[in-house]
Tab-separated table of C-alpha atoms in Angstrom:
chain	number	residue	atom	x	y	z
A	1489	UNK	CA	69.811	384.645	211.937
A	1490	UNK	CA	73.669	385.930	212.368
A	1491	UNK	CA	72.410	388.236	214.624
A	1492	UNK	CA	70.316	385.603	217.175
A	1493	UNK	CA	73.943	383.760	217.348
A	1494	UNK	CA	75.471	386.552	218.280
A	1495	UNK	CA	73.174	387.729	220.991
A	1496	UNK	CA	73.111	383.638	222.285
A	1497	UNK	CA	77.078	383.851	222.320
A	1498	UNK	CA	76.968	387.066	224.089
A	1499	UNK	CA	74.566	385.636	226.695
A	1500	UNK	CA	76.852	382.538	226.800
A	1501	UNK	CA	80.295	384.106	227.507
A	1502	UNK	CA	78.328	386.482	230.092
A	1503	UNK	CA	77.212	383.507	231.950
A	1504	UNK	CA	80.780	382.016	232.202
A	1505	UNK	CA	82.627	384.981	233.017
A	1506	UNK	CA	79.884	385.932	235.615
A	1507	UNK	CA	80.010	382.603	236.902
A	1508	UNK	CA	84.032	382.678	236.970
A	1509	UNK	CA	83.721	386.461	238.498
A	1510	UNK	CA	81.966	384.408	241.819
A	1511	UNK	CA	84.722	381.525	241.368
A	1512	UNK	CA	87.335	383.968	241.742
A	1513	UNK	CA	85.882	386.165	244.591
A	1514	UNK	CA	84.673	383.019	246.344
A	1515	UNK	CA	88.492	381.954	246.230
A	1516	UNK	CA	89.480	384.860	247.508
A	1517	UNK	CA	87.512	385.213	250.391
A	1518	UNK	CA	85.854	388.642	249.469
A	1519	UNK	CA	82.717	387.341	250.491
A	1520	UNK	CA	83.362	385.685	253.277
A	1521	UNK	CA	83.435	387.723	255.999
A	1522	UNK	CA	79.903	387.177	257.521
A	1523	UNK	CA	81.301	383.741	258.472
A	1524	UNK	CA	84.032	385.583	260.785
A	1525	UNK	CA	82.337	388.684	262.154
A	1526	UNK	CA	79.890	386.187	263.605
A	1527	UNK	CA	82.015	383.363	264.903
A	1528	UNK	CA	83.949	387.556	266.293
A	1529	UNK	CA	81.564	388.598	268.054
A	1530	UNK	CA	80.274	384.666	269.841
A	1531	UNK	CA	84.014	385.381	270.654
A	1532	UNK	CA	83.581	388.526	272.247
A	1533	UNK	CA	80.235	388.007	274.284
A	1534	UNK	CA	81.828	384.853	275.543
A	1535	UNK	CA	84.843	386.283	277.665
A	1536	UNK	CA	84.310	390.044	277.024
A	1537	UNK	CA	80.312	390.409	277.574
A	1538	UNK	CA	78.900	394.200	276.951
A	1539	UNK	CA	82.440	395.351	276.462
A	1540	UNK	CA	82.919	395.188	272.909
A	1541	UNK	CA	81.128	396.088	269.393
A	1542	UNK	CA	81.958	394.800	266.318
A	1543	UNK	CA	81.454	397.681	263.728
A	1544	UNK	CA	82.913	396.244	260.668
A	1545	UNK	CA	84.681	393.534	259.050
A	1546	UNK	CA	87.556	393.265	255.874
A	1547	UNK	CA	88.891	390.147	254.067
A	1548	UNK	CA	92.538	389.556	254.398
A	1549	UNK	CA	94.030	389.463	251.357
A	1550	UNK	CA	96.008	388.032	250.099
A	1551	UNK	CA	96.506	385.573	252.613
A	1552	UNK	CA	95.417	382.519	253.929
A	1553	UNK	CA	91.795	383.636	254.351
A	1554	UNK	CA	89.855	384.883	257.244
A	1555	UNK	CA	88.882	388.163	258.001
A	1556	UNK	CA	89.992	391.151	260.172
A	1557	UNK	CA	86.932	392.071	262.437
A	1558	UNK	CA	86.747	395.748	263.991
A	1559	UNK	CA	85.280	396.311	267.735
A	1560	UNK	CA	84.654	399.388	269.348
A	1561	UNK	CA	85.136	399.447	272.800
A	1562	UNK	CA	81.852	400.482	274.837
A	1563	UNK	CA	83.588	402.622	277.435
A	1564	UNK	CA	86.675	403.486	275.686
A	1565	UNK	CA	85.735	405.659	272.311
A	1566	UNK	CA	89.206	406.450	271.477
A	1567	UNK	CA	90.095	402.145	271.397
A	1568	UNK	CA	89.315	400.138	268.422
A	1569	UNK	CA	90.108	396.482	268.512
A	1570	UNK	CA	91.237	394.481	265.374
A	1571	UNK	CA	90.925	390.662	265.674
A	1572	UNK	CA	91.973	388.499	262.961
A	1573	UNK	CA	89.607	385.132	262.758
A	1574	UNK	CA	88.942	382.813	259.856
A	1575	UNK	CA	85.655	381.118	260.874
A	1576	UNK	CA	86.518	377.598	259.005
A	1577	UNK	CA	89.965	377.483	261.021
A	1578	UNK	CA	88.482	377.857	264.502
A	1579	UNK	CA	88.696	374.583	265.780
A	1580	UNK	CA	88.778	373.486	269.864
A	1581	UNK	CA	88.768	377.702	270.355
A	1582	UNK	CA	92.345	378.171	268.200
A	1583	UNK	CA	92.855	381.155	266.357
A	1584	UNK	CA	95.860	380.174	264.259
A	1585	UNK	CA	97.004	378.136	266.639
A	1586	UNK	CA	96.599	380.163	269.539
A	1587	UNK	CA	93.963	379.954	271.957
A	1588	UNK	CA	91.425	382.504	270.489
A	1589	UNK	CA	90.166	383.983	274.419
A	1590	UNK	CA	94.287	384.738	274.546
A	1591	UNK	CA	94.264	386.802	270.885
A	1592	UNK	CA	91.403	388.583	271.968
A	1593	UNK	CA	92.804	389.784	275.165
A	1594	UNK	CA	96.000	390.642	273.688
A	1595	UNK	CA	94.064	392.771	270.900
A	1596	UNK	CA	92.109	394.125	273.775
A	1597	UNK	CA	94.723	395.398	275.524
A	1598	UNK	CA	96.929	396.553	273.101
A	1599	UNK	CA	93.347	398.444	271.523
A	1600	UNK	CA	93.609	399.876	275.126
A	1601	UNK	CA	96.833	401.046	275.403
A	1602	UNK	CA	97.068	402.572	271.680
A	1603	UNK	CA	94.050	404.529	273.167
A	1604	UNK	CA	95.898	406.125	276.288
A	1605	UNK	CA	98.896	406.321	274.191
A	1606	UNK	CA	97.057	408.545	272.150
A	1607	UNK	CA	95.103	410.578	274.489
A	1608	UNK	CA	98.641	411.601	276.364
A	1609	UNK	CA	99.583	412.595	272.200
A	1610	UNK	CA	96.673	414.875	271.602
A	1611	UNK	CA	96.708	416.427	274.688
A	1612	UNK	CA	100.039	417.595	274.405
A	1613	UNK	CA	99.342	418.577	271.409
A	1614	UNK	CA	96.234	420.443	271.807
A	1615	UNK	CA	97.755	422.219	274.693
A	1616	UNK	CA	100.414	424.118	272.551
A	1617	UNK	CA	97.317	424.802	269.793
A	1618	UNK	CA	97.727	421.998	266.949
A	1619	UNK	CA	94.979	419.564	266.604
A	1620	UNK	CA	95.951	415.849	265.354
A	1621	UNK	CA	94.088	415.482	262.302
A	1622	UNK	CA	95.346	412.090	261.350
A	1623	UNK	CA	97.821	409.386	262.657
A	1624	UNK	CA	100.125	406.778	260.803
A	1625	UNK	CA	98.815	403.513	260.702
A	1626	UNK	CA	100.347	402.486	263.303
A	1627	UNK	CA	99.701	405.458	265.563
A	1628	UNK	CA	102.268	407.463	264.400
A	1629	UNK	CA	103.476	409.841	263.205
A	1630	UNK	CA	100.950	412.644	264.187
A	1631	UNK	CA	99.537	414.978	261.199
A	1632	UNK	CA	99.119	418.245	262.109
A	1633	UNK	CA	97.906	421.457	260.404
A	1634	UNK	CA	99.879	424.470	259.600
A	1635	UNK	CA	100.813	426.890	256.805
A	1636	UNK	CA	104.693	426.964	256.270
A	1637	UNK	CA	106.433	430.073	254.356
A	1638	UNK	CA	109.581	431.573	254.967
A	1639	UNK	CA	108.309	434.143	257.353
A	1640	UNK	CA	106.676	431.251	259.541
A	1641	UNK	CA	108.890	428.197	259.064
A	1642	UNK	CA	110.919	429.184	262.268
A	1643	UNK	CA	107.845	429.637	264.632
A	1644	UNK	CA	105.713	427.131	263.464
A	1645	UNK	CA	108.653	424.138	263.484
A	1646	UNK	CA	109.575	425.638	267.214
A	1647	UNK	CA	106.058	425.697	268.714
A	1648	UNK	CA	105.738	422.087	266.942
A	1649	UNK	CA	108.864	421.338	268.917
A	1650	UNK	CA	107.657	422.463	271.830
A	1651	UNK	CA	104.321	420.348	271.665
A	1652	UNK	CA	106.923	416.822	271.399
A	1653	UNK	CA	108.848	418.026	274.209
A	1654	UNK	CA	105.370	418.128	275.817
A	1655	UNK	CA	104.719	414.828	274.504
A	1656	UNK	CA	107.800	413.186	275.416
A	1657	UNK	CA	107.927	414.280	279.008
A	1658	UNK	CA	103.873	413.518	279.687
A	1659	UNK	CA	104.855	410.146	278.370
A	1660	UNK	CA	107.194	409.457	281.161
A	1661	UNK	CA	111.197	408.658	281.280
A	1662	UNK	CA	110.701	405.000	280.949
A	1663	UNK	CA	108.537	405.481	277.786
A	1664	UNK	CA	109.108	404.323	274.589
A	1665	UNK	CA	109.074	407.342	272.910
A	1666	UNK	CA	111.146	409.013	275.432
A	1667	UNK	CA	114.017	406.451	274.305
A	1668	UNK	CA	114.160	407.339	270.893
A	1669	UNK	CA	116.630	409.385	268.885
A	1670	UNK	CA	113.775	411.255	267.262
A	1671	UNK	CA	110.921	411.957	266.379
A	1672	UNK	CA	108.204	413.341	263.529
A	1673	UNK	CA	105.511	415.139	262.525
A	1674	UNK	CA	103.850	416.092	259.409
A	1675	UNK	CA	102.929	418.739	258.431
A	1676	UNK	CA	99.534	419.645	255.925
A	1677	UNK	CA	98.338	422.611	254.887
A	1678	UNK	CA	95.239	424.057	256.069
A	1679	UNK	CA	93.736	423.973	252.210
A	1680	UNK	CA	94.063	420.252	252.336
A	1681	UNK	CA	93.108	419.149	255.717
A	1682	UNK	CA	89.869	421.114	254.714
A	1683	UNK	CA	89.625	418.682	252.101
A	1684	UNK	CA	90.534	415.416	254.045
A	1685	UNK	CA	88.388	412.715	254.235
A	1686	UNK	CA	87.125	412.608	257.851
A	1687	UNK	CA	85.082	409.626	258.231
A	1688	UNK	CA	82.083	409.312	260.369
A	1689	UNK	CA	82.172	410.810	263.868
A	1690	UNK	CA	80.410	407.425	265.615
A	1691	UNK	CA	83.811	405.615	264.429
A	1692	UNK	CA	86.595	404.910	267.405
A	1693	UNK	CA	89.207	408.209	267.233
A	1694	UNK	CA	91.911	405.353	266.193
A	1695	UNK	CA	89.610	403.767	263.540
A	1696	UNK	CA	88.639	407.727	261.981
A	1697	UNK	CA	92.470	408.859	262.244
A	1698	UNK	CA	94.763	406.109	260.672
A	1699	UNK	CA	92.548	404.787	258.327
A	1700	UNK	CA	93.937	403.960	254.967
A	1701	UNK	CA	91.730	406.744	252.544
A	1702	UNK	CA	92.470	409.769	255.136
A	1703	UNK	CA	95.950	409.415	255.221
A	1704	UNK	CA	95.444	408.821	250.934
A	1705	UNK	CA	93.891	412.235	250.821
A	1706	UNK	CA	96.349	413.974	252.758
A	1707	UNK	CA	99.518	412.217	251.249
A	1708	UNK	CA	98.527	413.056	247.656
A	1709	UNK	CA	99.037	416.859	247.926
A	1710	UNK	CA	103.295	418.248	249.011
A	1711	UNK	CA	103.386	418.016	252.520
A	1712	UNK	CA	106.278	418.938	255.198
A	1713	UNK	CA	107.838	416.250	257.231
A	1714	UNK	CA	109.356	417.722	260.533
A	1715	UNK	CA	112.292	415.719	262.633
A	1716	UNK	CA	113.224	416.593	265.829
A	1717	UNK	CA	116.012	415.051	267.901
A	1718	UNK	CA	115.691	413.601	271.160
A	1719	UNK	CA	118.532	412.518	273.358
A	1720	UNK	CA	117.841	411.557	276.996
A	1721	UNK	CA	113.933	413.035	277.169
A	1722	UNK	CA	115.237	416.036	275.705
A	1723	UNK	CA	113.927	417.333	272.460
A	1724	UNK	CA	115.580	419.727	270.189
A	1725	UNK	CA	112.828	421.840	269.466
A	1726	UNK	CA	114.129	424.253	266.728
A	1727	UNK	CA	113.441	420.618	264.495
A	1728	UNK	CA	114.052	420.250	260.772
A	1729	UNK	CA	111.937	420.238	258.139
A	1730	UNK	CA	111.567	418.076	254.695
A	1731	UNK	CA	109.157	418.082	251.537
A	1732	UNK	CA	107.480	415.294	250.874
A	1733	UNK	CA	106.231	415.178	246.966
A	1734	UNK	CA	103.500	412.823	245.757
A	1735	UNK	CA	105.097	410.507	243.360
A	1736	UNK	CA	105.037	412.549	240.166
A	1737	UNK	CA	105.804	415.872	241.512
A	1738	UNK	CA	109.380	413.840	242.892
A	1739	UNK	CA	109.813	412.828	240.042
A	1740	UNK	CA	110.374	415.861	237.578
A	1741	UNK	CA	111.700	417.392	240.837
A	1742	UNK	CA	114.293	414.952	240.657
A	1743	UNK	CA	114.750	414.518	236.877
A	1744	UNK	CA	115.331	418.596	237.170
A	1745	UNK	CA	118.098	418.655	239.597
A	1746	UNK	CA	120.114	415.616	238.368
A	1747	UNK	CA	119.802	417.103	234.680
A	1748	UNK	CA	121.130	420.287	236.187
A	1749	UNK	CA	123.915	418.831	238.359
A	1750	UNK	CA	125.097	416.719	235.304
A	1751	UNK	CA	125.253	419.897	233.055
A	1752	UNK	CA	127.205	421.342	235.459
A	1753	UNK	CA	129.627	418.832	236.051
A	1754	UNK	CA	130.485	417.596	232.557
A	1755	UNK	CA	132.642	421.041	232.687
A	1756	UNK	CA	135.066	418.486	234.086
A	1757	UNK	CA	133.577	414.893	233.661
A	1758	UNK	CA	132.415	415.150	229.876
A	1759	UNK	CA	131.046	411.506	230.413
A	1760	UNK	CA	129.587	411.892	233.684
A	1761	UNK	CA	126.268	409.740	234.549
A	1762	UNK	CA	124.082	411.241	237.121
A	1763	UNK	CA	122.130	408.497	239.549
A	1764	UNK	CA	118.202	408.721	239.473
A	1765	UNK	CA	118.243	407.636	243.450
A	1766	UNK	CA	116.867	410.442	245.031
A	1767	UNK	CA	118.245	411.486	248.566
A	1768	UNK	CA	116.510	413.369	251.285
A	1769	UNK	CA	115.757	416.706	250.654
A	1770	UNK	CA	116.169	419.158	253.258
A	1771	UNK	CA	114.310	422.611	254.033
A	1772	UNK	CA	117.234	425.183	254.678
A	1773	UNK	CA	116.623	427.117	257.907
A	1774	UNK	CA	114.351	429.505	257.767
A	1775	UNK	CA	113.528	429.053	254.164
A	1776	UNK	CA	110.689	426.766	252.206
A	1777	UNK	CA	112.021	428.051	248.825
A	1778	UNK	CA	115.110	426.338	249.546
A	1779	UNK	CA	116.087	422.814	250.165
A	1780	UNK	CA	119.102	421.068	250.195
A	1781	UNK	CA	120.074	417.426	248.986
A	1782	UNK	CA	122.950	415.157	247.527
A	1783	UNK	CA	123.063	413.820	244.014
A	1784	UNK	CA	125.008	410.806	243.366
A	1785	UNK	CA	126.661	411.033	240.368
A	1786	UNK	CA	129.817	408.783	238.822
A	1787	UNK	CA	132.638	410.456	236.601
A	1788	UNK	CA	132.520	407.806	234.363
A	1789	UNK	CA	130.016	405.233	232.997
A	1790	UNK	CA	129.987	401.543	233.560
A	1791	UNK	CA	130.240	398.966	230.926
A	1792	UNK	CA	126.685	399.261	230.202
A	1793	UNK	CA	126.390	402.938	230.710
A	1794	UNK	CA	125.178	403.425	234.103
A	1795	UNK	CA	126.029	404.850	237.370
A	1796	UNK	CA	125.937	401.895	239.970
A	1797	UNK	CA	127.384	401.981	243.696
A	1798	UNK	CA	128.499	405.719	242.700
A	1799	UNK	CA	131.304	406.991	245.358
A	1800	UNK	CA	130.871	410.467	244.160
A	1801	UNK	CA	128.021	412.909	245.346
A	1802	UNK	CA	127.335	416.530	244.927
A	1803	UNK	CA	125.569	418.285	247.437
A	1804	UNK	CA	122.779	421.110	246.346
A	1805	UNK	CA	120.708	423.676	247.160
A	1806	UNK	CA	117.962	424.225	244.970
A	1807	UNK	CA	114.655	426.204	244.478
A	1808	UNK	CA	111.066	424.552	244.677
A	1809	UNK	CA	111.035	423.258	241.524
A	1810	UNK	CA	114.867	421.449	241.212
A	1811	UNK	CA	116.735	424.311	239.756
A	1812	UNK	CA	120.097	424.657	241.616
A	1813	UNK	CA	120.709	427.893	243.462
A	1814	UNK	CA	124.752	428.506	244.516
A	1815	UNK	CA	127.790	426.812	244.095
A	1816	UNK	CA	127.340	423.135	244.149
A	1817	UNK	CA	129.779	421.124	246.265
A	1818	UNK	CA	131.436	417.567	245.293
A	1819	UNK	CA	131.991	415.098	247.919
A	1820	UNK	CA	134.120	411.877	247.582
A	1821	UNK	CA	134.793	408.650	248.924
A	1822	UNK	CA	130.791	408.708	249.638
A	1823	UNK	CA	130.312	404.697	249.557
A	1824	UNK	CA	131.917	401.305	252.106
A	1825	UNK	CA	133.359	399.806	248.731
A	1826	UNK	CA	130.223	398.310	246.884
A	1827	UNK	CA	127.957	398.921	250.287
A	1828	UNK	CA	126.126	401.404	252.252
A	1829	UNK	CA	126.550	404.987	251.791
A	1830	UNK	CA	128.078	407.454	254.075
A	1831	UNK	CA	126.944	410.882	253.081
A	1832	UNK	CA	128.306	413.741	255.583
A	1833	UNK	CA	125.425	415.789	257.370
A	1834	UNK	CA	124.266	419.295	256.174
């Protein structure tokens, strides 16, 4: 008899929490996109007839609701259009308050010009022998694949350099990218981009490159960041070069170095408190066994024991793992009172 009351319960509280399951995702709008993609793609036949194919379709959330609806373009397959639409909000042809034929246009050229934008990219790159195997979400930066040691560092950052002087001056003088200060690229290994997720080949090149789970399973494994300067069109091509951890690795990377750094300097500050902010890291030339960074670090601790709005830093070189490597050298007067930091270059 206990037993049947239990088994009735258990049926009970699975009905309500199935039934508050659809509440909830009903609320939320994860099922609502059918709604959208339709009222998308009326949208798109309307002013844009046989130019556009909607090929998928995500809730926004969170949000207000709606949907963001994905169109491939028919004669563009490098151009993917997103066009946000909520279905229920539509009302005299607004989109938000805009006139929805005006949104779409908009998203259709701006879907067009991310496409040449990116064409004039790859090229340039491709010409100088690195494929772009992925792009930042919003088209840049460009992932590229190479393997870096300290006998190829040199090269491979220079012929990289090469490929964004390339890439700057196919883009024209009046470009945007030709009026920056610099520029990036990272930098996988060829073991990982193996590995990447690559989506399927029908996909628009823009959809398959900066999509969300590619750029997951290339970020979660050490990669190099590369910066090169660019002053008037001109790039510096030699470039430097950064590691870029996934979030645990920085960590005991960091939690190495500052516990080494604060050894070091209780010497002469026996109450010393070492920051956990982690600087920028940089590759030394030539090297990818060496990198060099600041640690912020306070002589003394504050009422509460902590280092806040240090004006003391020590800058490092370490080895891969955090360990320092040479003398280590203390810098002063790093901080605008309570404000921004000033750290001299290295």
């Amino acid at each position: 008899m206990a037993g049947s009351r239990r088994r009735r319960w258990r049926a009970v509280m699975t009905g309500v929490l199935t039934g508050s399951l659809t509440v909830l995702l009903g609320a939320c709008g994860v099922v609502g996109t059918e709604d959208d993609r339709r009222a998308a793609e009326e949208l798109a036949e309307k002013h844009h007839p046989g130019q556009l194919k909607a090929i998928g379709a995500r809730t926004l959330f969170p949000g207000t609701g709606g949907s963001e609806v994905t169109f491939a373009v028919t004669d563009d397959r490098d151009a993917v259009v997103r066009l946000r639409i909520d279905a229920d909000k539509v009302r005299g042809g607004l989109c938000d308050g805009k006139d929805c034929a005006g949104v779409l246009a908009d998203a259709v050229r701006h879907a067009r010009q991310q496409a040449e934008d990116f064409r004039t990219l790859a090229t340039a790159f491709d010409s100088c022998g690195y494929e772009v195997v992925a792009l930042g979400p919003t088209g840049t930066p460009p992932y590229v694949v190479a393997e870096l040691t300290n006998e190829t560092v040199a090269k491979v950052l220079g012929e990289i350099g090469r490929c964004v002087q390339r890439w700057v001056a196919a883009s024209g003088p009046e470009s945007t990218l030709a009026k920056w200060q610099a520029s990036y690229v990272n930098v996988v290994s060829p073991a990982v981009a193996e590995r990447r997720d690559r989506g399927k080949g029908s996909w628009p090149t823009l959809m398959r490159l900066t999509r969300s789970d590619l750029l997951a399973s290339l970020t979660k494994h050490t990669y190099f960041s590369a910066s090169y300067a660019i002053e008037q069109g001109r790039v510096d091509t030699t470039g430097s070069a950064r590691v870029v951890r996934p979030f645990r690795e920085r960590q005991k990377f960091g939690e190495t170095v500052q516990s080494a750094v604060a050894e070091r300097l209780r010497a002469t500050h026996p109450r010393v408190v070492v920051s956990d902010y982690q600087w920028i890291w940089r590759l030394e030339p030539g090297r990818v066994d060496r990198q060099t960074g600041y640690v912020l670090y306070c002589p003394e601790p504050d009422a509460r024991g902590r280092c806040v709005n240090s004006d003391d830093a020590a800058l490092v070189t370490t080895d891969e793992r955090g360990v320092p490597v040479g003398k280590i050298r203390l810098v002063h007067d790093v901080r605008e009172g309570t404000g921004a930091l000033r750290l001299p270059p290295y």
